Each structure stands twice: as structure tokens, then as C-alpha cells.
Amino acid sequence: MSKRTSTATSGSAASSSTNDATISKPPALKDNKQDLLLSSDVGHFSLVRALHLADLITELNGLCGILSVFSSLRYCIATGPLASALNTEAHSTLYWALGFLPLGLFFDFFDGKVARWRKKSSMMGQELDSLADLISFGVAPASAAFAMGLRTPVDHLLLGFFVLCGLTRLARFNVTATAIPKDATGKAKYFEGTPIPTTLALDAVMAYWISKGWIHEALPLGTLLAGTVLEFHPVAVVFAIHGCLMCSKTIHIPKP
């Protein structure tokens, strides 16, 4: 879940009520790197120079999610029609797919710590944080679930719904961050809906199933409507329910 509310956003909370189309921050809080990003004549590497240290750490969170997706794809190759010597490491590859995600959570927490320590943040950093979270805690877990055997068309829709809920939840956070009550340090006091990193609970469950060999045809609860176009695995519904919890407006989770 994005924890990095930009200085530009927080500094403009008061003015946004009178003019939603114009968001500005006080001169004392001016972000030179934001100016660099918006400038049209600063050279080819202006984007790299506009990144804060916290932004680079956020990129590592996104990298963990990407490597998790690649590990899930590698597992599918190792156990599919094109399987080769990779079969001997198939399960370890699936464990890697899940193992990258707690590492992504570490970087997700660490980038916020660094941003507050250095007192440097930006609107771009906030957007990067949300996009990295979507990869690591939305797309990557859904990919791992697919690799484990949730592969019917209805399963695809349920997993897709889960990812879209994560996408919507993160977008809502970026839009409503200034409206949520803040503590003395400027952090929001609570999350609306369950934070997207809580999908690590699903990752832990999937890791347990792998350890027990409960994958593919042995997935818990089996399948319903087998042999029909509506065939699906009931465990896929858990992902959809989790997606609904993330989008909830009434659930308030205190921020650590």
C-alpha cells in the first residue's frame, strides 16, 4: 500500500477545496526535482536525475514483483508440454515466485522510511509506490495462483477481478490521501479497506499448499461444475473476496 504522500499533495490540501484543477505547494516546500521532471529542456536523463533515493528503493519493490511473475512463468514451462530438465527444480521455482513478495514488502516499507528520514518525496514517488505495489501484491500473486492450477476461464475472471480491485484501491488512495486524517508526523492515521500488501496472507497459504502437494488437481476443495464452461476452483473465490475487502470504504485499518 502506498505510504508516501507527496509534499505537493499534502501542501495543497487547503487550496484544493477552492480550485480542484489547480494544485500548488507553498514556495518553502518547492521540490526542485519536480521542476526538473516537468521541464521540457533538461536533457535525455532528466527522469533519472528527478528520482529521489526513496524512488529507487520503490523500483526494487517493483523488481521483486516482476521476478515473481517470471518465476511463475518459468514454473509453467517446467511443468508444461515443453518441460525439460527444469522439472527437477519446478517446485523450488514456485517457491521463488512466492518468496520474492515478502522481499517486495520490505522495500515497500523501507522506501517510506527513507522518504521521511531524508524529508524528500514527490508526486512521482507516490505514483511509483502504487504501481510497484500493484505488480508485487496484485499481478504477482495472481500469476502464482495461475501457475498452481487456477487455470479455468472462470478462475481467470476471479483472479482478474482481484487484480482490478487492487488497482482501484491504489488509485483511490492516491486521490483521497489528503482527505484522510493525519497524525503529528503527517502520515494518514488509517487505511480505507485492507492494504494491498495483505495479499501476503494469500501467499503464505499458497506456500503451505505447495509444501503439502496441494496444487493442480489436488487443490483444496477441488473444482465445481467440472466439465462445463463454468468450471472453477472454489479457492479462487477467496481472491475475489480479498479484492472486495481492499475496496471497502467502511473498513479502517490503523497504520503502523
PDB file of C-alpha atoms in Angstrom:
ATOM      1  CA  MET A   1       0.000   0.000   0.000  1.00  0.00           C
ATOM      2  CA  SER A   2       1.289   3.419  -0.870  1.00  0.00           C
ATOM      3  CA  LYS A   3       2.527   5.213   2.235  1.00  0.00           C
ATOM      4  CA  ARG A   4       4.358   8.034   0.507  1.00  0.00           C
ATOM      5  CA  THR A   5       2.088  11.039   0.243  1.00  0.00           C
ATOM      6  CA  SER A   6       3.924  13.671  -1.705  1.00  0.00           C
ATOM      7  CA  THR A   7       4.756  17.051  -0.313  1.00  0.00           C
ATOM      8  CA  ALA A   8       2.958  18.562  -3.280  1.00  0.00           C
ATOM      9  CA  THR A   9      -0.235  16.757  -2.421  1.00  0.00           C
ATOM     10  CA  SER A  10      -0.199  17.435   1.317  1.00  0.00           C
ATOM     11  CA  GLY A  11       0.823  21.016   0.869  1.00  0.00           C
ATOM     12  CA  SER A  12      -2.148  21.745  -1.359  1.00  0.00           C
ATOM     13  CA  ALA A  13      -4.947  20.199   0.689  1.00  0.00           C
ATOM     14  CA  ALA A  14      -6.350  23.557   1.704  1.00  0.00           C
ATOM     15  CA  SER A  15      -6.289  25.088  -1.752  1.00  0.00           C
ATOM     16  CA  SER A  16      -7.855  22.094  -3.473  1.00  0.00           C
ATOM     17  CA  SER A  17     -11.246  22.804  -1.913  1.00  0.00           C
ATOM     18  CA  THR A  18     -11.474  26.104  -3.774  1.00  0.00           C
ATOM     19  CA  ASN A  19      -9.930  25.049  -7.058  1.00  0.00           C
ATOM     20  CA  ASP A  20      -9.667  21.333  -7.761  1.00  0.00           C
ATOM     21  CA  ALA A  21      -7.963  21.928 -11.078  1.00  0.00           C
ATOM     22  CA  THR A  22      -5.009  23.796  -9.539  1.00  0.00           C
ATOM     23  CA  ILE A  23      -2.737  22.088  -7.026  1.00  0.00           C
ATOM     24  CA  SER A  24       0.265  24.025  -5.831  1.00  0.00           C
ATOM     25  CA  LYS A  25       2.524  23.927  -2.817  1.00  0.00           C
ATOM     26  CA  PRO A  26       3.996  26.762  -0.781  1.00  0.00           C
ATOM     27  CA  PRO A  27       7.301  28.163  -2.065  1.00  0.00           C
ATOM     28  CA  ALA A  28       9.065  26.883   1.049  1.00  0.00           C
ATOM     29  CA  LEU A  29       8.203  23.340   0.071  1.00  0.00           C
ATOM     30  CA  LYS A  30       9.147  23.671  -3.579  1.00  0.00           C
ATOM     31  CA  ASP A  31      10.554  20.407  -4.964  1.00  0.00           C
ATOM     32  CA  ASN A  32      13.385  21.175  -7.388  1.00  0.00           C
ATOM     33  CA  LYS A  33      13.283  17.628  -8.724  1.00  0.00           C
ATOM     34  CA  GLN A  34       9.614  18.049  -9.519  1.00  0.00           C
ATOM     35  CA  ASP A  35      10.550  21.114 -11.564  1.00  0.00           C
ATOM     36  CA  LEU A  36      13.209  19.053 -13.306  1.00  0.00           C
ATOM     37  CA  LEU A  37      10.645  16.413 -14.203  1.00  0.00           C
ATOM     38  CA  LEU A  38       8.187  18.954 -15.604  1.00  0.00           C
ATOM     39  CA  SER A  39      10.757  20.933 -17.555  1.00  0.00           C
ATOM     40  CA  SER A  40      10.878  20.402 -21.326  1.00  0.00           C
ATOM     41  CA  ASP A  41      14.526  21.227 -21.959  1.00  0.00           C
ATOM     42  CA  VAL A  42      16.643  19.394 -19.403  1.00  0.00           C
ATOM     43  CA  GLY A  43      18.129  16.563 -21.470  1.00  0.00           C
ATOM     44  CA  HIS A  44      17.595  12.860 -22.062  1.00  0.00           C
ATOM     45  CA  PHE A  45      18.400  11.719 -18.498  1.00  0.00           C
ATOM     46  CA  SER A  46      16.210  14.189 -16.643  1.00  0.00           C
ATOM     47  CA  LEU A  47      13.919  11.387 -15.477  1.00  0.00           C
ATOM     48  CA  VAL A  48      16.786   9.572 -13.737  1.00  0.00           C
ATOM     49  CA  ARG A  49      18.017  12.796 -12.142  1.00  0.00           C
ATOM     50  CA  ALA A  50      14.492  13.560 -10.930  1.00  0.00           C
ATOM     51  CA  LEU A  51      14.334  10.385  -8.827  1.00  0.00           C
ATOM     52  CA  HIS A  52      14.852  10.533  -5.076  1.00  0.00           C
ATOM     53  CA  LEU A  53      16.633   7.748  -3.186  1.00  0.00           C
ATOM     54  CA  ALA A  54      13.265   6.513  -1.906  1.00  0.00           C
ATOM     55  CA  ASP A  55      12.047   6.245  -5.504  1.00  0.00           C
ATOM     56  CA  LEU A  56      14.944   3.944  -6.380  1.00  0.00           C
ATOM     57  CA  ILE A  57      14.032   1.711  -3.430  1.00  0.00           C
ATOM     58  CA  THR A  58      10.438   1.663  -4.687  1.00  0.00           C
ATOM     59  CA  GLU A  59      11.749   0.428  -8.029  1.00  0.00           C
ATOM     60  CA  LEU A  60      13.258  -2.558  -6.173  1.00  0.00           C
ATOM     61  CA  ASN A  61       9.789  -3.384  -4.873  1.00  0.00           C
ATOM     62  CA  GLY A  62       8.532  -3.439  -8.459  1.00  0.00           C
ATOM     63  CA  LEU A  63      11.508  -5.573  -9.480  1.00  0.00           C
ATOM     64  CA  CYS A  64      10.585  -8.178  -6.860  1.00  0.00           C
ATOM     65  CA  GLY A  65       7.089  -8.383  -8.327  1.00  0.00           C
ATOM     66  CA  ILE A  66       8.442  -8.736 -11.869  1.00  0.00           C
ATOM     67  CA  LEU A  67      10.846 -11.512 -10.837  1.00  0.00           C
ATOM     68  CA  SER A  68       7.965 -13.265  -9.077  1.00  0.00           C
ATOM     69  CA  VAL A  69       5.901 -13.218 -12.279  1.00  0.00           C
ATOM     70  CA  PHE A  70       8.868 -14.544 -14.267  1.00  0.00           C
ATOM     71  CA  SER A  71       9.313 -17.362 -11.717  1.00  0.00           C
ATOM     72  CA  SER A  72       5.654 -18.324 -12.111  1.00  0.00           C
ATOM     73  CA  LEU A  73       6.093 -18.392 -15.894  1.00  0.00           C
ATOM     74  CA  ARG A  74       9.218 -20.497 -15.516  1.00  0.00           C
ATOM     75  CA  TYR A  75       7.269 -22.961 -13.385  1.00  0.00           C
ATOM     76  CA  CYS A  76       4.563 -23.215 -16.044  1.00  0.00           C
ATOM     77  CA  ILE A  77       7.229 -24.040 -18.638  1.00  0.00           C
ATOM     78  CA  ALA A  78       8.839 -26.590 -16.327  1.00  0.00           C
ATOM     79  CA  THR A  79       5.579 -28.474 -15.825  1.00  0.00           C
ATOM     80  CA  GLY A  80       4.008 -27.974 -19.255  1.00  0.00           C
ATOM     81  CA  PRO A  81       4.297 -29.684 -22.645  1.00  0.00           C
ATOM     82  CA  LEU A  82       7.705 -28.087 -23.201  1.00  0.00           C
ATOM     83  CA  ALA A  83       9.070 -29.405 -19.902  1.00  0.00           C
ATOM     84  CA  SER A  84      12.699 -30.462 -19.878  1.00  0.00           C
ATOM     85  CA  ALA A  85      15.421 -30.699 -17.282  1.00  0.00           C
ATOM     86  CA  LEU A  86      13.696 -27.834 -15.482  1.00  0.00           C
ATOM     87  CA  ASN A  87      11.304 -30.392 -13.980  1.00  0.00           C
ATOM     88  CA  THR A  88      13.825 -31.178 -11.255  1.00  0.00           C
ATOM     89  CA  GLU A  89      13.570 -27.613  -9.946  1.00  0.00           C
ATOM     90  CA  ALA A  90       9.896 -26.972 -10.645  1.00  0.00           C
ATOM     91  CA  HIS A  91       8.699 -26.661  -7.059  1.00  0.00           C
ATOM     92  CA  SER A  92      11.661 -24.560  -5.988  1.00  0.00           C
ATOM     93  CA  THR A  93      10.836 -22.162  -8.826  1.00  0.00           C
ATOM     94  CA  LEU A  94       7.297 -21.819  -7.497  1.00  0.00           C
ATOM     95  CA  TYR A  95       8.649 -21.144  -4.018  1.00  0.00           C
ATOM     96  CA  TRP A  96      10.799 -18.393  -5.521  1.00  0.00           C
ATOM     97  CA  ALA A  97       7.687 -16.868  -7.086  1.00  0.00           C
ATOM     98  CA  LEU A  98       6.161 -16.536  -3.624  1.00  0.00           C
ATOM     99  CA  GLY A  99       9.430 -15.708  -1.858  1.00  0.00           C
ATOM    100  CA  PHE A 100      10.054 -12.541  -3.846  1.00  0.00           C
ATOM    101  CA  LEU A 101       6.871 -10.998  -2.460  1.00  0.00           C
ATOM    102  CA  PRO A 102       7.905 -10.593   1.210  1.00  0.00           C
ATOM    103  CA  LEU A 103      11.109  -9.046  -0.104  1.00  0.00           C
ATOM    104  CA  GLY A 104       8.972  -6.610  -2.068  1.00  0.00           C
ATOM    105  CA  LEU A 105       7.134  -5.766   1.168  1.00  0.00           C
ATOM    106  CA  PHE A 106      10.480  -4.978   2.814  1.00  0.00           C
ATOM    107  CA  PHE A 107      11.286  -2.443   0.091  1.00  0.00           C
ATOM    108  CA  ASP A 108       7.709  -1.106   0.289  1.00  0.00           C
ATOM    109  CA  PHE A 109       8.202  -0.276   3.986  1.00  0.00           C
ATOM    110  CA  PHE A 110      11.797   0.854   3.561  1.00  0.00           C
ATOM    111  CA  ASP A 111      11.098   3.448   0.854  1.00  0.00           C
ATOM    112  CA  GLY A 112       8.678   5.268   3.155  1.00  0.00           C
ATOM    113  CA  LYS A 113      11.223   5.232   5.977  1.00  0.00           C
ATOM    114  CA  VAL A 114      13.877   6.707   3.704  1.00  0.00           C
ATOM    115  CA  ALA A 115      11.495   9.354   2.340  1.00  0.00           C
ATOM    116  CA  ARG A 116      10.622  10.523   5.864  1.00  0.00           C
ATOM    117  CA  TRP A 117      14.235  10.343   7.041  1.00  0.00           C
ATOM    118  CA  ARG A 118      15.505  12.472   4.159  1.00  0.00           C
ATOM    119  CA  LYS A 119      12.329  14.592   4.126  1.00  0.00           C
ATOM    120  CA  LYS A 120      12.219  14.251   0.374  1.00  0.00           C
ATOM    121  CA  SER A 121       9.186  12.992  -1.534  1.00  0.00           C
ATOM    122  CA  SER A 122       7.295  13.817  -4.694  1.00  0.00           C
ATOM    123  CA  MET A 123       4.091  13.152  -6.559  1.00  0.00           C
ATOM    124  CA  MET A 124       6.045  10.831  -8.840  1.00  0.00           C
ATOM    125  CA  GLY A 125       7.234   8.837  -5.828  1.00  0.00           C
ATOM    126  CA  GLN A 126       3.651   8.333  -4.704  1.00  0.00           C
ATOM    127  CA  GLU A 127       2.624   7.072  -8.125  1.00  0.00           C
ATOM    128  CA  LEU A 128       5.679   4.800  -8.365  1.00  0.00           C
ATOM    129  CA  ASP A 129       4.813   3.317  -4.987  1.00  0.00           C
ATOM    130  CA  SER A 130       1.286   2.435  -6.090  1.00  0.00           C
ATOM    131  CA  LEU A 131       2.382   0.956  -9.412  1.00  0.00           C
ATOM    132  CA  ALA A 132       5.078  -1.163  -7.750  1.00  0.00           C
ATOM    133  CA  ASP A 133       2.535  -2.400  -5.186  1.00  0.00           C
ATOM    134  CA  LEU A 134       0.156  -3.391  -7.969  1.00  0.00           C
ATOM    135  CA  ILE A 135       2.842  -5.572  -9.544  1.00  0.00           C
ATOM    136  CA  SER A 136       4.153  -7.127  -6.326  1.00  0.00           C
ATOM    137  CA  PHE A 137       0.902  -7.599  -4.424  1.00  0.00           C
ATOM    138  CA  GLY A 138      -1.629  -7.850  -7.243  1.00  0.00           C
ATOM    139  CA  VAL A 139      -0.298  -9.233 -10.519  1.00  0.00           C
ATOM    140  CA  ALA A 140       2.415 -11.434  -8.973  1.00  0.00           C
ATOM    141  CA  PRO A 141       0.133 -13.328  -6.511  1.00  0.00           C
ATOM    142  CA  ALA A 142      -2.445 -13.844  -9.260  1.00  0.00           C
ATOM    143  CA  SER A 143       0.291 -15.221 -11.531  1.00  0.00           C
ATOM    144  CA  ALA A 144       1.424 -17.629  -8.804  1.00  0.00           C
ATOM    145  CA  ALA A 145      -2.159 -18.802  -8.292  1.00  0.00           C
ATOM    146  CA  PHE A 146      -2.478 -19.424 -12.037  1.00  0.00           C
ATOM    147  CA  ALA A 147       0.759 -21.403 -12.015  1.00  0.00           C
ATOM    148  CA  MET A 148      -0.518 -23.543  -9.138  1.00  0.00           C
ATOM    149  CA  GLY A 149      -3.597 -24.609 -11.078  1.00  0.00           C
ATOM    150  CA  LEU A 150      -6.260 -21.876 -11.103  1.00  0.00           C
ATOM    151  CA  ARG A 151      -6.499 -22.031 -14.879  1.00  0.00           C
ATOM    152  CA  THR A 152     -10.148 -22.322 -15.879  1.00  0.00           C
ATOM    153  CA  PRO A 153     -11.823 -19.356 -17.646  1.00  0.00           C
ATOM    154  CA  VAL A 154     -13.853 -18.537 -14.526  1.00  0.00           C
ATOM    155  CA  ASP A 155     -10.683 -18.735 -12.429  1.00  0.00           C
ATOM    156  CA  HIS A 156      -9.165 -16.187 -14.797  1.00  0.00           C
ATOM    157  CA  LEU A 157     -12.097 -13.822 -14.265  1.00  0.00           C
ATOM    158  CA  LEU A 158     -11.891 -14.165 -10.480  1.00  0.00           C
ATOM    159  CA  LEU A 159      -8.144 -13.554 -10.437  1.00  0.00           C
ATOM    160  CA  GLY A 160      -8.587 -10.648 -12.845  1.00  0.00           C
ATOM    161  CA  PHE A 161     -11.240  -9.183 -10.532  1.00  0.00           C
ATOM    162  CA  PHE A 162      -8.777  -9.463  -7.643  1.00  0.00           C
ATOM    163  CA  VAL A 163      -6.078  -7.564  -9.557  1.00  0.00           C
ATOM    164  CA  LEU A 164      -8.535  -4.873 -10.701  1.00  0.00           C
ATOM    165  CA  CYS A 165      -9.685  -4.388  -7.111  1.00  0.00           C
ATOM    166  CA  GLY A 166      -6.069  -3.813  -6.124  1.00  0.00           C
ATOM    167  CA  LEU A 167      -5.677  -1.342  -8.988  1.00  0.00           C
ATOM    168  CA  THR A 168      -8.829   0.543  -7.973  1.00  0.00           C
ATOM    169  CA  ARG A 169      -7.871   0.547  -4.308  1.00  0.00           C
ATOM    170  CA  LEU A 170      -4.461   2.072  -5.030  1.00  0.00           C
ATOM    171  CA  ALA A 171      -5.941   4.709  -7.331  1.00  0.00           C
ATOM    172  CA  ARG A 172      -8.461   5.662  -4.657  1.00  0.00           C
ATOM    173  CA  PHE A 173      -5.668   6.047  -2.102  1.00  0.00           C
ATOM    174  CA  ASN A 174      -3.797   8.482  -4.331  1.00  0.00           C
ATOM    175  CA  VAL A 175      -6.932  10.543  -4.887  1.00  0.00           C
ATOM    176  CA  THR A 176      -8.153  10.601  -1.263  1.00  0.00           C
ATOM    177  CA  ALA A 177      -4.805  10.720   0.590  1.00  0.00           C
ATOM    178  CA  THR A 178      -5.266  14.373   1.598  1.00  0.00           C
ATOM    179  CA  ALA A 179      -8.774  13.739   2.964  1.00  0.00           C
ATOM    180  CA  ILE A 180      -7.731  11.049   5.457  1.00  0.00           C
ATOM    181  CA  PRO A 181      -6.941  12.374   8.980  1.00  0.00           C
ATOM    182  CA  LYS A 182      -3.201  12.688   9.677  1.00  0.00           C
ATOM    183  CA  ASP A 183      -1.094  12.145  12.789  1.00  0.00           C
ATOM    184  CA  ALA A 184       1.566  14.539  14.111  1.00  0.00           C
ATOM    185  CA  THR A 185       4.130  13.318  11.558  1.00  0.00           C
ATOM    186  CA  GLY A 186       1.808  13.882   8.610  1.00  0.00           C
ATOM    187  CA  LYS A 187       1.049  10.201   7.994  1.00  0.00           C
ATOM    188  CA  ALA A 188      -2.518   9.077   7.392  1.00  0.00           C
ATOM    189  CA  LYS A 189      -3.987   7.543  10.539  1.00  0.00           C
ATOM    190  CA  TYR A 190      -5.615   4.583   8.787  1.00  0.00           C
ATOM    191  CA  PHE A 191      -6.107   2.712   5.540  1.00  0.00           C
ATOM    192  CA  GLU A 192      -9.514   2.646   3.880  1.00  0.00           C
ATOM    193  CA  GLY A 193     -10.035  -1.013   3.071  1.00  0.00           C
ATOM    194  CA  THR A 194      -7.396  -3.657   3.636  1.00  0.00           C
ATOM    195  CA  PRO A 195      -3.962  -2.571   2.329  1.00  0.00           C
ATOM    196  CA  ILE A 196      -2.882  -4.416  -0.800  1.00  0.00           C
ATOM    197  CA  PRO A 197       0.217  -5.942   0.911  1.00  0.00           C
ATOM    198  CA  THR A 198      -2.192  -8.044   2.980  1.00  0.00           C
ATOM    199  CA  THR A 199      -2.234 -10.345  -0.043  1.00  0.00           C
ATOM    200  CA  LEU A 200       0.905 -11.791   1.549  1.00  0.00           C
ATOM    201  CA  ALA A 201      -1.525 -13.797   3.693  1.00  0.00           C
ATOM    202  CA  LEU A 202      -2.710 -15.477   0.487  1.00  0.00           C
ATOM    203  CA  ASP A 203       0.921 -16.043  -0.494  1.00  0.00           C
ATOM    204  CA  ALA A 204       1.555 -17.793   2.836  1.00  0.00           C
ATOM    205  CA  VAL A 205      -1.463 -20.037   2.269  1.00  0.00           C
ATOM    206  CA  MET A 206      -0.259 -20.904  -1.236  1.00  0.00           C
ATOM    207  CA  ALA A 207       3.212 -21.720   0.116  1.00  0.00           C
ATOM    208  CA  TYR A 208       1.606 -24.092   2.616  1.00  0.00           C
ATOM    209  CA  TRP A 209      -0.362 -25.796  -0.145  1.00  0.00           C
ATOM    210  CA  ILE A 210       2.837 -26.300  -2.129  1.00  0.00           C
ATOM    211  CA  SER A 211       4.527 -27.861   0.889  1.00  0.00           C
ATOM    212  CA  LYS A 212       1.622 -30.312   1.169  1.00  0.00           C
ATOM    213  CA  GLY A 213       1.474 -31.015  -2.553  1.00  0.00           C
ATOM    214  CA  TRP A 214      -1.991 -29.467  -2.801  1.00  0.00           C
ATOM    215  CA  ILE A 215      -1.642 -27.975  -6.271  1.00  0.00           C
ATOM    216  CA  HIS A 216      -3.182 -28.586  -9.688  1.00  0.00           C
ATOM    217  CA  GLU A 217      -5.674 -31.466  -9.377  1.00  0.00           C
ATOM    218  CA  ALA A 218      -5.047 -31.633  -5.609  1.00  0.00           C
ATOM    219  CA  LEU A 219      -6.044 -28.027  -4.872  1.00  0.00           C
ATOM    220  CA  PRO A 220      -8.205 -27.785  -1.719  1.00  0.00           C
ATOM    221  CA  LEU A 221     -11.963 -28.052  -2.335  1.00  0.00           C
ATOM    222  CA  GLY A 222     -11.336 -29.340  -5.878  1.00  0.00           C
ATOM    223  CA  THR A 223     -13.477 -27.919  -8.670  1.00  0.00           C
ATOM    224  CA  LEU A 224     -17.143 -27.105  -9.110  1.00  0.00           C
ATOM    225  CA  LEU A 225     -19.204 -27.536 -12.281  1.00  0.00           C
ATOM    226  CA  ALA A 226     -16.452 -29.711 -13.705  1.00  0.00           C
ATOM    227  CA  GLY A 227     -16.689 -30.351 -17.415  1.00  0.00           C
ATOM    228  CA  THR A 228     -18.778 -27.256 -18.089  1.00  0.00           C
ATOM    229  CA  VAL A 229     -17.877 -23.794 -19.340  1.00  0.00           C
ATOM    230  CA  LEU A 230     -18.450 -22.530 -15.779  1.00  0.00           C
ATOM    231  CA  GLU A 231     -15.933 -24.882 -14.169  1.00  0.00           C
ATOM    232  CA  PHE A 232     -13.940 -23.158 -11.445  1.00  0.00           C
ATOM    233  CA  HIS A 233     -11.924 -23.747  -8.267  1.00  0.00           C
ATOM    234  CA  PRO A 234     -13.701 -22.507  -5.116  1.00  0.00           C
ATOM    235  CA  VAL A 235     -10.365 -21.301  -3.701  1.00  0.00           C
ATOM    236  CA  ALA A 236     -10.299 -18.688  -6.470  1.00  0.00           C
ATOM    237  CA  VAL A 237     -13.302 -17.071  -4.781  1.00  0.00           C
ATOM    238  CA  VAL A 238     -11.005 -16.257  -1.828  1.00  0.00           C
ATOM    239  CA  PHE A 239      -9.048 -13.939  -4.114  1.00  0.00           C
ATOM    240  CA  ALA A 240     -12.253 -12.197  -5.192  1.00  0.00           C
ATOM    241  CA  ILE A 241     -13.353 -11.760  -1.572  1.00  0.00           C
ATOM    242  CA  HIS A 242      -9.971 -10.304  -0.691  1.00  0.00           C
ATOM    243  CA  GLY A 243     -10.365  -7.879  -3.585  1.00  0.00           C
ATOM    244  CA  CYS A 244     -13.716  -6.719  -2.178  1.00  0.00           C
ATOM    245  CA  LEU A 245     -12.122  -6.117   1.227  1.00  0.00           C
ATOM    246  CA  MET A 246      -9.427  -3.963  -0.363  1.00  0.00           C
ATOM    247  CA  CYS A 247     -12.069  -1.760  -1.999  1.00  0.00           C
ATOM    248  CA  SER A 248     -14.159  -1.377   1.155  1.00  0.00           C
ATOM    249  CA  LYS A 249     -14.878   2.197   2.253  1.00  0.00           C
ATOM    250  CA  THR A 250     -16.016   1.320   5.762  1.00  0.00           C
ATOM    251  CA  ILE A 251     -13.089  -0.876   6.847  1.00  0.00           C
ATOM    252  CA  HIS A 252     -10.456   1.304   8.540  1.00  0.00           C
ATOM    253  CA  ILE A 253      -7.102  -0.344   9.283  1.00  0.00           C
ATOM    254  CA  PRO A 254      -4.850   1.701  11.631  1.00  0.00           C
ATOM    255  CA  LYS A 255      -1.484   2.472  10.042  1.00  0.00           C
ATOM    256  CA  PRO A 256       1.558   1.095  11.916  1.00  0.00           C
TER     257      PRO A 256
END
